[in-house]
Tab-separated table of C-alpha atoms in Angstrom:
chain	number	residue	atom	x	y	z
A	1089	LYS	CA	101.307	119.549	124.823
A	1090	PRO	CA	99.499	122.182	122.749
A	1091	ARG	CA	99.914	125.762	123.922
A	1092	THR	CA	97.107	127.272	121.835
A	1093	GLN	CA	93.590	126.239	120.872
A	1094	ARG	CA	94.636	126.084	117.211
A	1095	ALA	CA	97.408	123.583	118.012
A	1096	LYS	CA	94.970	121.595	120.141
A	1097	ARG	CA	92.488	121.327	117.245
A	1098	ALA	CA	95.294	120.306	114.875
A	1099	LEU	CA	96.373	117.509	117.210
A	1100	GLU	CA	92.780	116.324	117.599
A	1101	GLN	CA	92.441	116.055	113.816
A	1102	ARG	CA	95.567	113.882	113.647
A	1103	ALA	CA	94.583	111.719	116.620
A	1104	PRO	CA	93.314	108.149	115.987
A	1105	LYS	CA	89.589	107.976	115.257
A	1106	LEU	CA	87.000	105.210	115.166
A	1107	VAL	CA	85.933	106.390	111.691
A	1108	GLU	CA	88.938	107.394	109.599
A	1109	ASN	CA	89.092	110.570	107.555
A	1110	THR	CA	89.314	110.355	103.786
A	1111	LYS	CA	92.882	109.353	102.952
A	1112	LYS	CA	95.038	112.101	101.473
A	1113	ALA	CA	97.678	111.553	98.798
A	1114	LEU	CA	101.040	113.259	98.378
A	1115	PHE	CA	102.422	113.766	94.862
A	1116	ILE	CA	106.208	114.223	94.846
A	1117	LYS	CA	108.356	115.238	91.901
A	1118	GLY	CA	111.776	113.579	91.796
A	1119	GLY	CA	115.147	115.175	91.174
A	1120	ASN	CA	115.099	114.221	87.502
A	1121	THR	CA	111.725	113.885	85.755
A	1122	SER	CA	110.443	113.872	82.207
A	1123	GLU	CA	107.496	115.833	80.801
A	1124	ILE	CA	105.455	112.621	80.752
A	1125	VAL	CA	106.044	111.919	84.460
A	1126	THR	CA	105.294	115.544	85.398
A	1127	GLN	CA	102.016	115.448	83.469
A	1128	ILE	CA	101.049	112.095	85.038
A	1129	LEU	CA	101.506	113.592	88.508
A	1130	ARG	CA	99.342	116.566	87.548
A	1131	ASP	CA	96.579	114.395	86.055
A	1132	CYS	CA	96.496	112.020	89.034
A	1133	TYR	CA	96.432	115.058	91.310
A	1134	ALA	CA	93.388	116.301	89.354
A	1135	LEU	CA	91.663	112.934	89.916
A	1136	LYS	CA	92.122	113.285	93.692
A	1137	LYS	CA	91.711	117.040	93.930
A	1138	GLY	CA	90.471	118.013	97.379
A	1139	ASN	CA	92.282	115.124	99.071
A	1140	ALA	CA	95.754	115.601	97.614
A	1141	ILE	CA	98.892	117.722	97.949
A	1142	LEU	CA	101.203	118.373	94.980
A	1143	PHE	CA	104.872	119.259	95.466
A	1144	LYS	CA	105.984	121.534	92.639
A	1145	LYS	CA	109.640	121.642	93.639
A	1146	LYS	CA	112.023	118.771	92.941
A	1147	ASN	CA	112.945	116.375	95.759
A	1148	ILE	CA	115.889	114.007	95.329
A	1149	LEU	CA	114.693	110.758	96.932
A	1150	LYS	CA	115.416	107.047	96.630
A	1151	PRO	CA	112.318	105.402	98.133
A	1152	PHE	CA	113.541	101.801	97.802
A	1153	GLU	CA	116.833	102.598	99.549
A	1154	ASP	CA	115.834	105.158	102.176
A	1155	GLN	CA	112.235	105.835	103.270
A	1156	THR	CA	112.967	108.417	105.979
A	1157	SER	CA	112.215	111.417	103.732
A	1158	LEU	CA	108.921	109.918	102.574
A	1159	GLU	CA	107.905	109.193	106.153
A	1160	PHE	CA	108.858	112.741	107.177
A	1161	PHE	CA	106.720	114.269	104.388
A	1162	SER	CA	103.856	111.901	105.268
A	1163	GLU	CA	103.848	112.892	108.941
A	1164	LYS	CA	104.310	116.607	108.258
A	1165	ASN	CA	101.417	116.791	105.752
A	1166	ASP	CA	99.235	114.143	107.471
A	1167	THR	CA	98.973	111.953	104.351
A	1168	SER	CA	98.835	108.170	104.126
A	1169	LEU	CA	99.241	107.753	100.330
A	1170	PHE	CA	102.010	108.944	98.027
A	1171	MET	CA	103.040	108.937	94.371
A	1172	TYR	CA	106.657	109.618	93.450
A	1173	GLY	CA	107.731	110.318	89.866
A	1174	SER	CA	111.250	110.059	88.418
A	1175	HIS	CA	113.086	109.452	85.153
A	1176	SER	CA	116.472	107.883	84.416
A	1177	LYS	CA	118.201	105.936	81.674
A	1178	LYS	CA	117.877	102.686	83.624
A	1179	ARG	CA	114.222	103.283	84.598
A	1180	PRO	CA	112.591	105.715	82.146
A	1181	HIS	CA	109.237	107.326	83.026
A	1182	ASN	CA	109.114	105.773	86.485
A	1183	ILE	CA	106.258	106.046	89.022
A	1184	ILE	CA	106.192	104.674	92.582
A	1185	ILE	CA	102.823	104.301	94.323
A	1186	GLY	CA	102.732	103.540	98.040
A	1187	ARG	CA	100.951	103.933	101.352
A	1188	THR	CA	101.979	104.337	104.970
A	1189	PHE	CA	100.796	102.896	108.266
A	1190	SER	CA	101.405	104.984	111.385
A	1191	TYR	CA	103.633	107.237	109.222
A	1192	HIS	CA	105.861	104.296	108.204
A	1193	VAL	CA	105.987	102.939	104.660
A	1194	LEU	CA	103.754	99.872	104.377
A	1195	ASP	CA	103.619	99.023	100.641
A	1196	MET	CA	105.471	100.361	97.599
A	1197	ILE	CA	105.096	99.323	93.979
A	1198	GLU	CA	107.186	100.723	91.130
A	1199	LEU	CA	105.513	101.052	87.726
A	1200	GLY	CA	107.006	101.955	84.369
A	1201	VAL	CA	104.984	104.022	81.877
A	1202	GLU	CA	105.117	102.789	78.288
A	1203	ASN	CA	102.267	104.773	76.751
A	1204	PHE	CA	100.483	107.842	78.066
A	1205	LYS	CA	97.716	110.230	77.041
A	1206	SER	CA	96.846	113.107	79.330
A	1207	LEU	CA	93.523	114.731	80.165
A	1208	SER	CA	94.245	117.568	77.741
A	1209	ASP	CA	94.648	115.135	74.823
A	1210	PHE	CA	90.928	114.294	74.981
A	1211	LYS	CA	88.920	117.307	73.784
A	1212	ASN	CA	85.593	116.564	75.429
A	1213	ALA	CA	83.607	117.289	78.566
A	1214	LYS	CA	84.941	116.021	81.906
A	1215	TYR	CA	83.220	114.797	85.048
A	1216	SER	CA	82.243	117.016	87.977
A	1217	SER	CA	85.019	117.797	90.427
A	1218	GLY	CA	84.864	115.778	93.649
A	1219	SER	CA	82.700	112.952	92.269
A	1220	LYS	CA	83.358	109.446	93.590
A	1221	PRO	CA	84.777	107.170	90.853
A	1222	CYS	CA	83.552	103.671	90.030
A	1223	LEU	CA	86.549	101.279	90.062
A	1224	VAL	CA	86.549	98.248	87.738
A	1225	PHE	CA	89.292	95.579	87.739
A	1226	SER	CA	89.624	93.017	84.949
A	1227	GLY	CA	92.119	90.213	84.481
A	1228	GLU	CA	93.091	86.986	86.227
A	1229	PRO	CA	96.336	88.360	87.795
A	1230	PHE	CA	94.257	90.603	90.091
A	1231	GLU	CA	92.717	87.423	91.574
A	1232	GLN	CA	95.641	84.965	91.436
A	1233	ASP	CA	99.018	86.746	91.672
A	1234	THR	CA	100.099	88.030	95.118
A	1235	GLU	CA	101.761	91.210	93.822
A	1236	HIS	CA	98.802	92.078	91.593
A	1237	LYS	CA	96.415	91.465	94.509
A	1238	ARG	CA	98.353	93.935	96.642
A	1239	LEU	CA	98.473	96.382	93.703
A	1240	LYS	CA	94.682	96.135	93.418
A	1241	SER	CA	94.321	96.874	97.117
A	1242	LEU	CA	96.678	99.832	96.781
A	1243	LEU	CA	94.835	101.260	93.754
A	1244	VAL	CA	91.485	100.933	95.553
A	1245	ASP	CA	92.937	102.802	98.531
A	1246	PHE	CA	94.370	105.463	96.245
A	1247	PHE	CA	91.381	106.275	94.015
A	1248	ARG	CA	88.236	105.255	95.935
A	1249	GLY	CA	87.632	108.669	97.528
A	1250	PRO	CA	85.325	109.165	100.530
A	1251	VAL	CA	83.516	106.150	101.997
A	1252	VAL	CA	79.729	106.465	101.564
A	1253	THR	CA	76.762	104.193	102.259
A	1254	ASN	CA	74.562	105.233	99.314
A	1255	VAL	CA	75.327	106.574	95.845
A	1256	ARG	CA	72.834	108.477	93.726
A	1257	LEU	CA	72.499	107.085	90.185
A	1258	ALA	CA	73.002	110.507	88.605
A	1259	GLY	CA	76.130	110.916	90.745
A	1260	LEU	CA	77.942	108.081	88.916
A	1261	GLU	CA	79.877	110.226	86.453
A	1262	HIS	CA	83.373	108.753	86.466
A	1263	ALA	CA	84.742	105.219	85.957
A	1264	LEU	CA	88.331	103.984	86.233
A	1265	HIS	CA	89.057	100.687	84.487
A	1266	PHE	CA	92.178	98.655	85.306
A	1267	VAL	CA	93.059	95.706	83.063
A	1268	ALA	CA	95.919	93.257	83.825
A	1269	ILE	CA	96.924	91.106	80.855
A	1270	ASP	CA	100.189	89.858	79.307
A	1271	GLY	CA	102.312	91.331	82.099
A	1272	LYS	CA	100.945	94.852	81.660
A	1273	ILE	CA	98.407	97.004	83.483
A	1274	TYR	CA	96.170	99.288	81.425
A	1275	LEU	CA	94.469	102.264	83.080
A	1276	ARG	CA	91.562	103.917	81.281
A	1277	SER	CA	89.317	106.719	82.518
A	1278	TYR	CA	85.732	107.164	81.280
A	1279	ARG	CA	82.865	109.583	81.761
A	1280	ILE	CA	79.560	107.811	82.400
A	1281	ILE	CA	76.699	109.210	80.320
A	1282	LEU	CA	73.095	108.276	81.184
A	1283	LYS	CA	70.670	108.599	78.273
A	1284	LYS	CA	66.942	107.994	77.877
A	1285	SER	CA	65.971	104.438	77.007
A	1286	GLY	CA	62.161	104.566	77.121
A	1287	SER	CA	62.086	102.785	80.484
A	1288	ARG	CA	63.039	103.491	84.097
A	1289	THR	CA	66.542	102.058	83.536
A	1290	PRO	CA	68.680	104.543	81.559
A	1291	ARG	CA	70.969	103.594	78.707
A	1292	VAL	CA	74.620	103.823	79.798
A	1293	GLU	CA	77.399	105.015	77.501
A	1294	LEU	CA	81.118	105.440	78.245
A	1295	GLU	CA	83.254	108.215	76.812
A	1296	GLU	CA	87.026	108.130	77.339
A	1297	ILE	CA	88.285	111.335	78.925
A	1298	GLY	CA	91.816	110.431	80.074
A	1299	PRO	CA	94.306	109.961	81.495
A	1300	SER	CA	95.280	106.765	79.676
A	1301	LEU	CA	98.312	104.765	80.849
A	1302	ASP	CA	100.022	101.520	79.860
A	1303	LEU	CA	102.042	100.352	82.869
A	1304	VAL	CA	104.594	97.635	83.587
A	1305	MET	CA	105.369	96.420	87.108
A	1306	ARG	CA	109.083	96.806	87.957
A	1307	ARG	CA	109.938	96.604	91.666
A	1308	THR	CA	107.828	95.905	94.728
A	1309	ARG	CA	108.277	96.295	98.473
A	1310	LEU	CA	105.325	94.653	100.177
A	1311	ALA	CA	104.596	94.511	103.885
A	1312	ALA	CA	104.791	91.211	105.748
A	1313	ASP	CA	101.519	89.366	106.288
A	1314	ASP	CA	101.444	90.012	110.041
A	1315	LEU	CA	102.099	93.755	109.596
A	1316	PHE	CA	99.521	93.989	106.814
A	1317	LYS	CA	96.991	92.191	109.032
A	1318	LYS	CA	97.773	94.602	111.872
A	1319	SER	CA	97.161	97.604	109.604
A	1320	MET	CA	93.734	96.179	108.667
A	1321	LYS	CA	92.665	95.627	112.278
A	1322	GLN	CA	89.582	97.532	113.406
A	1323	PRO	CA	88.814	98.611	116.983
A	1324	LYS	CA	86.064	96.766	118.819
A	1325	GLU	CA	84.036	99.962	119.190
A	1326	ALA	CA	83.837	100.398	115.393
A	1327	LYS	CA	82.470	96.909	114.749
A	1328	ILE	CA	78.697	96.651	114.486
A	1329	ARG	CA	77.444	94.135	116.998
A	1330	LYS	CA	74.609	91.933	115.852
A	1331	VAL	CA	71.535	92.152	118.074
A	1332	LYS	CA	69.881	88.817	118.685
A	1333	ASN	CA	66.353	88.210	117.376
A	1334	VAL	CA	66.239	91.618	115.627
A	1335	SER	CA	66.182	91.878	111.836
A	1336	ARG	CA	65.123	94.226	109.060
A	1337	ASP	CA	63.223	93.435	105.874
A	1338	VAL	CA	63.907	94.785	102.383
A	1339	PHE	CA	61.934	97.950	103.166
A	1340	GLY	CA	64.003	98.713	106.272
A	1341	THR	CA	61.259	97.825	108.746
A	1342	LYS	CA	62.602	96.552	112.062
A	1343	HIS	CA	61.277	93.192	113.272
A	1344	GLY	CA	61.837	91.665	116.697
A	1345	ARG	CA	61.262	88.123	117.949
A	1346	ILE	CA	60.429	87.340	121.566
A	1347	HIS	CA	60.815	83.829	122.996
A	1348	MET	CA	58.488	82.960	125.922
A	1349	GLN	CA	57.730	79.757	127.782
A	1350	LYS	CA	54.306	78.173	127.552
A	1351	GLN	CA	52.036	79.711	130.183
A	1352	ASP	CA	49.749	77.756	132.496
A	1353	LEU	CA	46.549	79.799	132.762
A	1354	ASN	CA	45.397	77.862	135.811
A	1355	THR	CA	48.217	79.317	137.874
A	1356	LEU	CA	47.788	82.838	136.477
A	1357	GLN	CA	47.568	85.400	139.280
A	1358	LEU	CA	44.418	87.524	138.946
A	1359	ARG	CA	42.936	90.282	141.015
A	1360	LYS	CA	40.908	88.947	143.936
A	1361	LEU	CA	37.444	89.978	142.790
A	1362	LYS	CA	34.336	88.529	144.373
A	1363	GLY	CA	32.762	87.662	141.031
A	1364	LEU	CA	35.858	85.759	139.915
A	1365	LYS	CA	36.274	83.863	143.161
A	1366	ARG	CA	36.052	80.095	142.762
A	1367	LYS	CA	33.325	78.492	144.862
A	1368	THR	CA	33.584	75.148	146.566
A	1369	ALA	CA	30.811	72.558	146.599
A	1370	GLU	CA	29.733	73.440	150.168
A	1371	THR	CA	29.386	77.157	149.453
A	1372	GLU	CA	27.385	76.393	146.306
A	1373	ASN	CA	24.952	74.166	148.322
A	1374	ASN	CA	24.549	76.885	150.980
A	1375	ASP	CA	23.848	79.508	148.344
A	1376	ASN	CA	21.251	77.245	146.678
A	1377	SER	CA	19.503	76.554	149.997
A	1378	LYS	CA	19.367	80.240	150.840
A	1379	LYS	CA	17.924	80.983	147.439
A	1380	ALA	CA	15.254	78.277	147.859
A	1381	LYS	CA	14.152	79.649	151.259
A	1382	SER	CA	13.812	83.171	149.870
A	1383	ASP	CA	11.641	81.865	147.034
């Protein structure tokens, strides 16, 4: 139980919510790393700046053998994504990307770096900090292979940023392109430039800004289907219930449809007014006779 208001607010932030916060990523430097791996961690941290934590000190971990340290760091820093970098003779320039569910490791994929160019290698203008990237996936393995499908899901989770309903056209400044072909995964980063075209639709140009990585998949540790399905489950309160006979058009106008039975106007209850009172044949004859006598 929290003893102070500050601890109470901290626990409320970590408590389960109907609408999740933006997922944070943890970047961990291994016990033995190369300059390439260190720079990759820094560049990926720059891509997620604002929703990331970078460990500058070395941490000797073996994620595929013991996940307790990763789970401890995840719970302590309230992060659900992690990237671990290491380097050895057996696995040179090694990167492990993963995510957790309820502070337990859900998925882990190990990638080897074969070619790398950092952000500083491209001497040009960069995108605005905090902009939401546009993710593009190309290649049949992302649609057919099970491991590549899970890798696609993991990369979307890692780089998508905050969830929004609308995106301003001028706000599309950054694009990440992932290509899977011939057993390799190519990551390219571009700045989106909108130029005048003489019409309402601007002319789009892409300028590579880095980082640029050529990756090879090494080891995987994927969650079972039932556990993965459980992690994707949404609470009933968060699901939008469809209202019957209510719809919206392309302009956002709300339309409703009412179903009614056919009405019999003969049985319609009206106010009992003298002028609307139905007269029988006898009353009509009496009225006519009275009218004739008065004439």
